[in-house]
CSV table of C-alpha atoms (C1' of nucleotides) in Angstrom, one decimal:
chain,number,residue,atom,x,y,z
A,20,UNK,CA,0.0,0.0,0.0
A,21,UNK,CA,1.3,3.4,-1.0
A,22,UNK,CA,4.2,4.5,-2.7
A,23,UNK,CA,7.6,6.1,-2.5
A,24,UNK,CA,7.3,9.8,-2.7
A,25,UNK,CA,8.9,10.7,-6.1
A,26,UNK,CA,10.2,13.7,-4.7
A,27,UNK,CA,12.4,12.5,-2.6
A,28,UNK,CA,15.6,11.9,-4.5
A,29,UNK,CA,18.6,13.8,-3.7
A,30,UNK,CA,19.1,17.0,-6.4
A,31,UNK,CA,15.6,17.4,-6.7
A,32,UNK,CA,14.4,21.0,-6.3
A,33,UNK,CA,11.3,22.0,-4.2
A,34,UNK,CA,9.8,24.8,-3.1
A,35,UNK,CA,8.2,28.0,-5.8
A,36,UNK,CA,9.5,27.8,-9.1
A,37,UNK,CA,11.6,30.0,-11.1
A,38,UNK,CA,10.2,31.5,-13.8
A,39,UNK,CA,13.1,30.1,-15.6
A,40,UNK,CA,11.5,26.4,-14.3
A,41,UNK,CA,8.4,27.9,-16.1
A,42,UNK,CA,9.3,28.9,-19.2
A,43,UNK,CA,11.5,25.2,-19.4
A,44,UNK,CA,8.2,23.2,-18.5
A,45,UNK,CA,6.1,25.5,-20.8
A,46,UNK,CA,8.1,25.3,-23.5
A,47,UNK,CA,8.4,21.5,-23.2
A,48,UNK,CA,5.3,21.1,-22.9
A,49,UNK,CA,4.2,23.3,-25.6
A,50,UNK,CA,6.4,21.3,-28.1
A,51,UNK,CA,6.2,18.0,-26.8
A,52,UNK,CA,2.8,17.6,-24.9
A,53,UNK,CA,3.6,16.6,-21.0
A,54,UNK,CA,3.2,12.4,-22.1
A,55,UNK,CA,4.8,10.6,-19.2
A,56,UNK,CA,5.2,13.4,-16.1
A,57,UNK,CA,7.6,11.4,-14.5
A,58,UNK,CA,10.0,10.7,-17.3
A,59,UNK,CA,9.6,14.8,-18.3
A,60,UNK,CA,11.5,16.5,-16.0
A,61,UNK,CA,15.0,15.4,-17.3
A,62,UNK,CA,13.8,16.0,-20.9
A,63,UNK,CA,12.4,19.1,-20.4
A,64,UNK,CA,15.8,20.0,-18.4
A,65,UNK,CA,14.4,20.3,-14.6
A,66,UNK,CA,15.6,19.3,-11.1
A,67,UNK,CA,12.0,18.9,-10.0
A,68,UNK,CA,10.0,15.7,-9.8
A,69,UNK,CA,7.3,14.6,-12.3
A,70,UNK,CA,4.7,15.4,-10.0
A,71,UNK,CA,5.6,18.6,-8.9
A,72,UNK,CA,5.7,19.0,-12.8
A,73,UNK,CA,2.5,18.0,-13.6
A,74,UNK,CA,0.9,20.4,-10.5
A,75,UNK,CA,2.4,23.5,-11.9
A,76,UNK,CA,1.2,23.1,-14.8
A,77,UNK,CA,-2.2,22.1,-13.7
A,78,UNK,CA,-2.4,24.5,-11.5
A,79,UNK,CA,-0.3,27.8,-13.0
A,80,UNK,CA,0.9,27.5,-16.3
A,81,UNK,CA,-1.7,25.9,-18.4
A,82,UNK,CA,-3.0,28.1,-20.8
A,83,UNK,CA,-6.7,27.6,-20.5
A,84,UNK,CA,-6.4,29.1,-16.1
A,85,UNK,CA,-8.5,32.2,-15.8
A,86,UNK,CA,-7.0,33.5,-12.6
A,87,UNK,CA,-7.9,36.4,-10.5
A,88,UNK,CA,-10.4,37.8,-8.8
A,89,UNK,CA,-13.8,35.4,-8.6
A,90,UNK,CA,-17.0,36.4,-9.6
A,91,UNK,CA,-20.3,36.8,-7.3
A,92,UNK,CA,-22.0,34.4,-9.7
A,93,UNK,CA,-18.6,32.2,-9.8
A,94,UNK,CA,-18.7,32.2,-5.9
A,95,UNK,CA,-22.4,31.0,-5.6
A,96,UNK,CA,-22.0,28.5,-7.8
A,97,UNK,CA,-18.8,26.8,-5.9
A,98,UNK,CA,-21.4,27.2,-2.7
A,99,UNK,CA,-24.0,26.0,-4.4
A,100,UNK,CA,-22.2,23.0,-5.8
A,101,UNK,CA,-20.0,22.5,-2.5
A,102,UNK,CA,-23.5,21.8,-0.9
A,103,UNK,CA,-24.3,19.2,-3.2
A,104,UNK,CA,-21.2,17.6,-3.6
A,105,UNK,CA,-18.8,18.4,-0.5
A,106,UNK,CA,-15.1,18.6,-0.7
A,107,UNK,CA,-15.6,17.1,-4.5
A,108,UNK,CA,-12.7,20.0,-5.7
A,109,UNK,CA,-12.2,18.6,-8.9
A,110,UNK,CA,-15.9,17.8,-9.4
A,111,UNK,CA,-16.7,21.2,-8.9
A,112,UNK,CA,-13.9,22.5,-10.5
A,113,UNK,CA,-15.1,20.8,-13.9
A,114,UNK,CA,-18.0,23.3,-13.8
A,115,UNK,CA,-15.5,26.0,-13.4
A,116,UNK,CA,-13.4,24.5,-16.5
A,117,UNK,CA,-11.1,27.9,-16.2
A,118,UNK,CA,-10.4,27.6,-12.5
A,119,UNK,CA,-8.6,24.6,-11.1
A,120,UNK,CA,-9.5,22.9,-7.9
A,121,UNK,CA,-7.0,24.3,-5.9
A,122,UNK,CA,-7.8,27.5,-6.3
A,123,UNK,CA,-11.7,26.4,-5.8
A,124,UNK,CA,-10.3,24.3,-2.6
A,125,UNK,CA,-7.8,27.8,-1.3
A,126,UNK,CA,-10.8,29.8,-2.4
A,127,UNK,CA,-13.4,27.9,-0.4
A,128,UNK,CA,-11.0,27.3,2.9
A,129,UNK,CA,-10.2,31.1,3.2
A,130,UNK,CA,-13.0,33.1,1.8
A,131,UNK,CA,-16.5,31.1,1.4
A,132,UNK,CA,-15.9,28.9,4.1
A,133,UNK,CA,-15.4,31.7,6.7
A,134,UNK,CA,-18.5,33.2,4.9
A,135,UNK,CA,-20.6,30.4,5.8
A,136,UNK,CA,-19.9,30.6,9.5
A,137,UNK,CA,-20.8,34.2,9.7
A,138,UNK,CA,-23.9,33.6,8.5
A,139,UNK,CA,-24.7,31.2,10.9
A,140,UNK,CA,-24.3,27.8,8.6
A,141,UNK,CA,-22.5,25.0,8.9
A,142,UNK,CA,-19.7,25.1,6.1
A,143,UNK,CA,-19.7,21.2,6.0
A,144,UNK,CA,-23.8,20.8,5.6
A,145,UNK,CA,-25.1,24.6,4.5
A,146,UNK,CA,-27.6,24.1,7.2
A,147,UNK,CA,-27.8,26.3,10.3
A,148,UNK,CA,-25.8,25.6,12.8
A,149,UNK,CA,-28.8,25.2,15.2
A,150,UNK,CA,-30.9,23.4,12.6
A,151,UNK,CA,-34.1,25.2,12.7
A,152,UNK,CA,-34.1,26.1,9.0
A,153,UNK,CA,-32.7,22.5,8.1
A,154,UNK,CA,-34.3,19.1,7.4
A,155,UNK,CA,-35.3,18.0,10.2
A,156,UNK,CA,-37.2,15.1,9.1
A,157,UNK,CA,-35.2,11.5,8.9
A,158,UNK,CA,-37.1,11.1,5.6
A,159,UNK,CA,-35.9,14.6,4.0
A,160,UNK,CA,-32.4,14.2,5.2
A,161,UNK,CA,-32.5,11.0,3.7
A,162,UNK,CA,-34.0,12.5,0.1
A,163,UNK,CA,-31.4,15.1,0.5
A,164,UNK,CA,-28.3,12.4,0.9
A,165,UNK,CA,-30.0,10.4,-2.1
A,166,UNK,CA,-30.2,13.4,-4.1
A,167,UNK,CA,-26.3,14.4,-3.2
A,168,UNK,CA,-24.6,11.0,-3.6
A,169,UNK,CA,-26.5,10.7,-7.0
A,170,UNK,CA,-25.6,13.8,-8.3
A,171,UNK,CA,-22.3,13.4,-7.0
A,172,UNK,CA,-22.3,10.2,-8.6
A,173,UNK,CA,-22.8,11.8,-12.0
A,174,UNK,CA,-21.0,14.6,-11.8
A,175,UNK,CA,-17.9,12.3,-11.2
A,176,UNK,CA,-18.0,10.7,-14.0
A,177,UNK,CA,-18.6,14.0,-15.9
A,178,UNK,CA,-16.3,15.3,-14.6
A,179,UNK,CA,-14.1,12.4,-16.0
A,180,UNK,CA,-15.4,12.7,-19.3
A,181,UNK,CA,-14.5,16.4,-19.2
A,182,UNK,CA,-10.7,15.4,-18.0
A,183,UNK,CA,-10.3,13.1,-21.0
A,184,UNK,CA,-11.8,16.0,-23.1
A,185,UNK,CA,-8.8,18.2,-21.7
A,186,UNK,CA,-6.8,14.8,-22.2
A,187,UNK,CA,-7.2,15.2,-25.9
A,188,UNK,CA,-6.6,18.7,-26.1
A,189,UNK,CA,-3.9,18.9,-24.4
A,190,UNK,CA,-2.4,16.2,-26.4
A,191,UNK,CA,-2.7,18.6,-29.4
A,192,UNK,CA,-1.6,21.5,-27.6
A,193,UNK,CA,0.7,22.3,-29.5
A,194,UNK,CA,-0.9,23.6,-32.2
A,195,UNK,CA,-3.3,25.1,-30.1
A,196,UNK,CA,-1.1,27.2,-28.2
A,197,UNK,CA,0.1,28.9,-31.7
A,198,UNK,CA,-3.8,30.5,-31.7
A,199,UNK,CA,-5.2,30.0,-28.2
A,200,UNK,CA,-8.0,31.9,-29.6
A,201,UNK,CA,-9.0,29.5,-32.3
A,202,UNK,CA,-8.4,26.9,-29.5
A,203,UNK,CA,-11.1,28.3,-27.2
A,204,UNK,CA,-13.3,28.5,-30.1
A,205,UNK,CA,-12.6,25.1,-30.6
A,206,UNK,CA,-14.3,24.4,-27.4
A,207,UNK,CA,-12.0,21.6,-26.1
A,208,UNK,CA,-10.3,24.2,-23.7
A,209,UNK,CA,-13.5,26.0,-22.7
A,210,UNK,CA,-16.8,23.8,-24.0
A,211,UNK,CA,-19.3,24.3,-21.9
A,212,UNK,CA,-19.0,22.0,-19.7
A,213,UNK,CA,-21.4,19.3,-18.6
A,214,UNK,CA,-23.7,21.1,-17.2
A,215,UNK,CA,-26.4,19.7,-14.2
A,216,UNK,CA,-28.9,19.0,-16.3
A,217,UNK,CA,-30.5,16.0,-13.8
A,218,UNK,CA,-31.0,19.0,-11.4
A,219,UNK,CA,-33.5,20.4,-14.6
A,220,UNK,CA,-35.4,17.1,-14.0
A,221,UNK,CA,-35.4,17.4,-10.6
A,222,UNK,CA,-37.4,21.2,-11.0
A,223,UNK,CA,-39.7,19.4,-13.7
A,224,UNK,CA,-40.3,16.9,-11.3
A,225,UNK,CA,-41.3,19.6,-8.8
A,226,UNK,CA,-43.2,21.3,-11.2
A,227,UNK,CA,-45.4,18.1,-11.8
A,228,UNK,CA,-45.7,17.1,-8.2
A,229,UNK,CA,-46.4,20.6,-6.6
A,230,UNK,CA,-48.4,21.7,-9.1
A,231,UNK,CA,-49.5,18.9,-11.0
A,232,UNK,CA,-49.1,20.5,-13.8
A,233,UNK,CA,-47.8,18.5,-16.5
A,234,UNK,CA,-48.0,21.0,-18.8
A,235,UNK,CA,-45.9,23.6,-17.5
A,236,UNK,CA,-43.4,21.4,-16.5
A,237,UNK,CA,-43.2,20.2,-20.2
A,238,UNK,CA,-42.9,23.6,-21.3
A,239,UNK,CA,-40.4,23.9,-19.0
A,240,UNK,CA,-38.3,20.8,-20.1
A,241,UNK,CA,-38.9,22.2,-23.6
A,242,UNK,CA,-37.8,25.5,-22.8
A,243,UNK,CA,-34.7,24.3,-20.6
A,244,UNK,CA,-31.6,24.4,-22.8
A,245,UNK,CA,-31.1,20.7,-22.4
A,246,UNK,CA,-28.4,20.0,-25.4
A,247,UNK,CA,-25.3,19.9,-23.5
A,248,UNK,CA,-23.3,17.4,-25.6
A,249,UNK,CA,-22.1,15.2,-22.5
A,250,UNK,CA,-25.4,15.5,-20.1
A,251,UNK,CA,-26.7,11.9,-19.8
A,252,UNK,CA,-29.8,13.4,-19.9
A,253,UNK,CA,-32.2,13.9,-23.6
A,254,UNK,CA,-35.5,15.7,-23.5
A,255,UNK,CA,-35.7,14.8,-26.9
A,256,UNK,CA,-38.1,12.4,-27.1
A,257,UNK,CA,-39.6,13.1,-23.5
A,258,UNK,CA,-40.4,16.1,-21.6
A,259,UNK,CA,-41.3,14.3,-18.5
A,260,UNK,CA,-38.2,13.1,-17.6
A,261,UNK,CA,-37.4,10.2,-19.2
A,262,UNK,CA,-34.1,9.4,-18.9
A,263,UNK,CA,-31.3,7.9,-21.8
A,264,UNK,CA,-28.1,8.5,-22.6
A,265,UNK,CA,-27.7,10.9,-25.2
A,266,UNK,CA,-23.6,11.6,-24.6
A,267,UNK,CA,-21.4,10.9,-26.8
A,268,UNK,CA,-20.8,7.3,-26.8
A,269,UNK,CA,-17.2,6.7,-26.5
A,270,UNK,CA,-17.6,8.9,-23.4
A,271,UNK,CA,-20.6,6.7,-21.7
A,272,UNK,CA,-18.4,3.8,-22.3
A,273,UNK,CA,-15.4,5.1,-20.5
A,274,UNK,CA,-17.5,5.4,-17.5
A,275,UNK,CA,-18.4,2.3,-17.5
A,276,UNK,CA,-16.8,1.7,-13.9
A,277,UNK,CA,-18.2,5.0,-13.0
A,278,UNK,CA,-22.2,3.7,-13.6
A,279,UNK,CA,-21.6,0.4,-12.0
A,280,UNK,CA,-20.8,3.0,-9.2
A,281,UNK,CA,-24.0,4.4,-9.4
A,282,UNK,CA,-25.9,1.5,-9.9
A,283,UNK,CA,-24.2,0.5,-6.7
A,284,UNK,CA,-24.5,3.4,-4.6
A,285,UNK,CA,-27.7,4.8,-5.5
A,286,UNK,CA,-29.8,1.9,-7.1
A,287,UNK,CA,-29.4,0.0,-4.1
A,288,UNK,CA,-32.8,0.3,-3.8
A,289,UNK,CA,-34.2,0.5,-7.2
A,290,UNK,CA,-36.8,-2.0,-8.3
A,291,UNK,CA,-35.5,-4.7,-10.5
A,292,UNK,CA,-37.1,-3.2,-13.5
A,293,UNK,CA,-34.4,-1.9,-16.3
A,294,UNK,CA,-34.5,-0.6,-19.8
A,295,UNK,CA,-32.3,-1.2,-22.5
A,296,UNK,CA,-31.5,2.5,-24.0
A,297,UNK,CA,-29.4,2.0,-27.1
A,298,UNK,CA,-28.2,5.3,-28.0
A,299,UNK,CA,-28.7,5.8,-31.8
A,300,UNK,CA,-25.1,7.2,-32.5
A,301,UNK,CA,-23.3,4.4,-30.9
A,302,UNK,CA,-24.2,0.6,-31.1
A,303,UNK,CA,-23.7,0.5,-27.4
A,304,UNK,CA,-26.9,-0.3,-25.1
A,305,UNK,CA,-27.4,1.1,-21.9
A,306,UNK,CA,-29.3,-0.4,-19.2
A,307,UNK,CA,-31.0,2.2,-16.7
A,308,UNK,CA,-32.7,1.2,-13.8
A,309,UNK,CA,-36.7,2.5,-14.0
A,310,UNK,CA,-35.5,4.2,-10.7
A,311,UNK,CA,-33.7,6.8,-12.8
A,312,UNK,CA,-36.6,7.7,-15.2
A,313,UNK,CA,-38.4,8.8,-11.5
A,314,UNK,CA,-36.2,9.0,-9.1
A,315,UNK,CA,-37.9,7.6,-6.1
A,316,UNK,CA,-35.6,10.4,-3.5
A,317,UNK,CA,-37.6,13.3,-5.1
A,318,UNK,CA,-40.8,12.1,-3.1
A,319,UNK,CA,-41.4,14.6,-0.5
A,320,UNK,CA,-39.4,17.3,-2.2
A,321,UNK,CA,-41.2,20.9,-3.5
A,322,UNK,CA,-44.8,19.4,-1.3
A,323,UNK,CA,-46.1,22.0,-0.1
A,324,UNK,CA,-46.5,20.4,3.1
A,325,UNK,CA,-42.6,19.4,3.4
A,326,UNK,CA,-39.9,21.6,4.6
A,327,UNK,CA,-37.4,21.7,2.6
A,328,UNK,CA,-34.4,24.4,2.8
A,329,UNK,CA,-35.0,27.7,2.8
A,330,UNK,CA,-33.0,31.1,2.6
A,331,UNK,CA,-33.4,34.2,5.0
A,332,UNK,CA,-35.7,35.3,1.9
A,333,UNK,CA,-37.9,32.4,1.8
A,334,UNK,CA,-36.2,30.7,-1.2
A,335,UNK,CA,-36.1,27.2,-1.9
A,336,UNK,CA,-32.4,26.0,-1.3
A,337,UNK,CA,-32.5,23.6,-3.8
A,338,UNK,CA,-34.1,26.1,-6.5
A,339,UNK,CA,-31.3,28.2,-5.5
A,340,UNK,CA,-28.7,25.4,-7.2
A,341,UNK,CA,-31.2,25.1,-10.0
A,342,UNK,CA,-31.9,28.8,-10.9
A,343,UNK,CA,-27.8,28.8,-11.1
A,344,UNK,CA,-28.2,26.0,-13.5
A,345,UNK,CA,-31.0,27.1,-15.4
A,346,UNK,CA,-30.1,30.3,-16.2
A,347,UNK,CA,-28.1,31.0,-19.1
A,348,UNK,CA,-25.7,33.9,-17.6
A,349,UNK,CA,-26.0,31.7,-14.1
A,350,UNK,CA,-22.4,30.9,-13.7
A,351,UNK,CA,-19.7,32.2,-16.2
A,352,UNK,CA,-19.4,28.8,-17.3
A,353,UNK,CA,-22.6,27.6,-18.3
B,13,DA,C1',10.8,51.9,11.5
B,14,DA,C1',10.5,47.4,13.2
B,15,DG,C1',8.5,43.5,15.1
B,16,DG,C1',4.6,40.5,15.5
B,17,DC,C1',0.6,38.7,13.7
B,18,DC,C1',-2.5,37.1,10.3
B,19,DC,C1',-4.0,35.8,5.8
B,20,DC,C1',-3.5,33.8,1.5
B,21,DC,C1',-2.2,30.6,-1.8
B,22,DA,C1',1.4,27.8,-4.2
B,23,DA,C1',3.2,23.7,-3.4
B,24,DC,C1',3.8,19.4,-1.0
B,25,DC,C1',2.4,14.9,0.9
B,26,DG,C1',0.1,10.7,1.1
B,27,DC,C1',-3.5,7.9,-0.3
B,28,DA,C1',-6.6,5.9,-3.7
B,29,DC,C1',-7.7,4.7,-8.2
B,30,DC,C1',-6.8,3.2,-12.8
B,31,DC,C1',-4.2,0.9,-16.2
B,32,DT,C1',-0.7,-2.1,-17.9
B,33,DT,C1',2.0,-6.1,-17.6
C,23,DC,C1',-5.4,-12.3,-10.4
C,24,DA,C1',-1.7,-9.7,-8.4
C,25,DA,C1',1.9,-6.4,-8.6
C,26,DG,C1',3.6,-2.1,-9.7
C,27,DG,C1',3.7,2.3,-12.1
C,28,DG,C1',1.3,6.6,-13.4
C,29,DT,C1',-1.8,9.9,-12.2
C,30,DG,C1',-5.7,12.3,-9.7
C,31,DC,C1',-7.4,14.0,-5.6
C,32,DG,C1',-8.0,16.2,-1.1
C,33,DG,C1',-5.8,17.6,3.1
C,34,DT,C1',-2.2,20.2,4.9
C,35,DT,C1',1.8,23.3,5.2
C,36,DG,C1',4.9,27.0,5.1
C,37,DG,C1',6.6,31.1,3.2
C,38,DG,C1',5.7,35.7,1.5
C,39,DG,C1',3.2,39.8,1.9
C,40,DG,C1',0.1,42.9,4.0
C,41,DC,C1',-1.6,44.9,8.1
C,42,DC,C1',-1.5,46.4,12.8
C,43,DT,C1',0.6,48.0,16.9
DNA sequence: AAGGCCCCCAACCGCACCCTT
DNA sequence: CAAGGGTGCGGTTGGGGGCCT
């Protein structure tokens, strides 16, 4: 179990780097492509170790790092996501594709985190510390766990599909990096990423059961820009939220290990039920447990007669996430 | 001006996971 | 199937800079 640190030979530089270290490992990198980050230091003519290669460029020199300064709407969403997925950095970070998750994780630990406390929540939870505005029902705090470690679930293996898409173009980086305009409108640096389209089922959902309205939720669904190009989600062919996988295919298949998570974690309790989806670009099937076309945790949410989480304003927590989502200029990134 | 304190963030560390052999 | 290498991830640290006294 566990390894050798790398960094421990004798000769090998640690500490902040030069910006003669950085102009060796972005020049290498920009000719070469990182490849193997422990064989590129001695290439690339550094005393550091692979790995303290591959973080400074990760986390400084890559060319596609908006730094600075983050936005209000940048700062609700890492909240927002942070109470949905916990200290998930590089989950959240992959709906932040220009910020890296240390700089969310810095970001959270000296500025949000210490915002949340003066407003009187619990920075590990977002609930109030004395949990009158909370879920104090077993049966909501259940929902609410369901809801997180699905999401979470998915946004994992997003969030892979999105580090494979960065995978590819960093492995033509080269040429990118001699227009890093034309590379940003390529959209491998900068695509939109996946975006949380489940959560857009989740407000139709609410829609229907609070209002029983079926037709404003489809109008909703129809509305909702639901075309992100990796969401496993299609409202296609239904408005009501049937569920198929309408990602690119090659992608669904790398996350093979990813959905037997979820099938693990979160249809644990799912009927026995499942559908064959066969996505029409691919000749791979999926199976998807009935579960996930209604997902049984949403009972009890957006009732009327439930609590669920609500702001000093009277908002619904949970809408809070999804008006971030749904709206177009919500986040910088979406 | 100088010393102390605090904050921030780049970087490190160790573990876990994935992939290859 | 197991072992080992490569990489990703999250927690933590420490040094630099700013602020206060």
């Amino acid at each position: 179990m566990g390894r050798s640190p790398c960094c421990d030979k004798e000769g090998l530089k640690k500490g902040p780097w030069t910006p003669e270290e950085d102009q060796k490992l972005l020049a290498y990198v920009q000719q070469h492509g990182h490849g193997s980050w422990r064989a590129l230091p001695p290439k690339a003519g550094l005393q550091r170790c692979g790995k303290s290669c591959r973080l400074r460029w990760t986390n400084y020199l890559r060319p596609d790092i908006k730094r600075g300064k983050f936005s209000l709407q940048e700062e609700q969403t890492i909240i927002q996501l942070h109470a949905l997925l916990g200290n998930r950095w590089s989950a959240i970070a992959s709906h932040l594709p220009k910020r890296t998750d240390n700089e969310i994780k810095n970001y959270w630990n000296t500025h949000l985190k210490k915002r949340l406390v003066k407003m009187g929540l619990d920075p590990a939870t977002h609930k109030p510390k004395n949990h009158t505005l909370g879920c104090s029902q077993p049966k909501q705090i259940a929902n609410l766990s369901h809801m997180a470690q699905w999401e979470s679930a998915r946004l994992e293996a997003e969030a892979r599909i999105v580090r494979e898409s960065k995978q590819l173009a960093s492995n033509s980086l080269t040429s990118q990096l001699m227009n890093a305009a034309s590379a940003s409108a390529s959209g491998l640096l900068s695509s939109r990423p996946p975006c949380l389209d489940i959560l857009k089922v989740w407000q139709g959902t609410w829609m229907r059961s609070s209002r029983k309205d079926v037709a404003a939720a489809s109008l909703f669904a129809a509305n909702a820009n639901l075309e992100s190009p990796t969401s496993i989600l299609n409202f296609a062919d239904n408005a009501v939220g049937l569920i198929s996988y309408g990602g690119p295919c090659t992608a669904a298949k790398d996350n093979g290990g990813y959905q037997e998570d979820q099938n693990k974690g979160i249809m644990g309790n799912s009927v026995e039920l499942h559908d064959h989806i066969t996505d029409p670009n691919c000749s791979t099937s999926y199976t998807v447990a009935d579960s996930m076309r209604y997902p049984s945790f949403l009972d009890g949410f957006g009732h009327d007669d439930n609590i669920v989480f609500e702001d000093n304003k009277g908002n619904n927590y949970w809408s809070n996430i999804l008006n971030v989502v749904n709206s177009p200029m919500g986040s910088p990134v979406f």
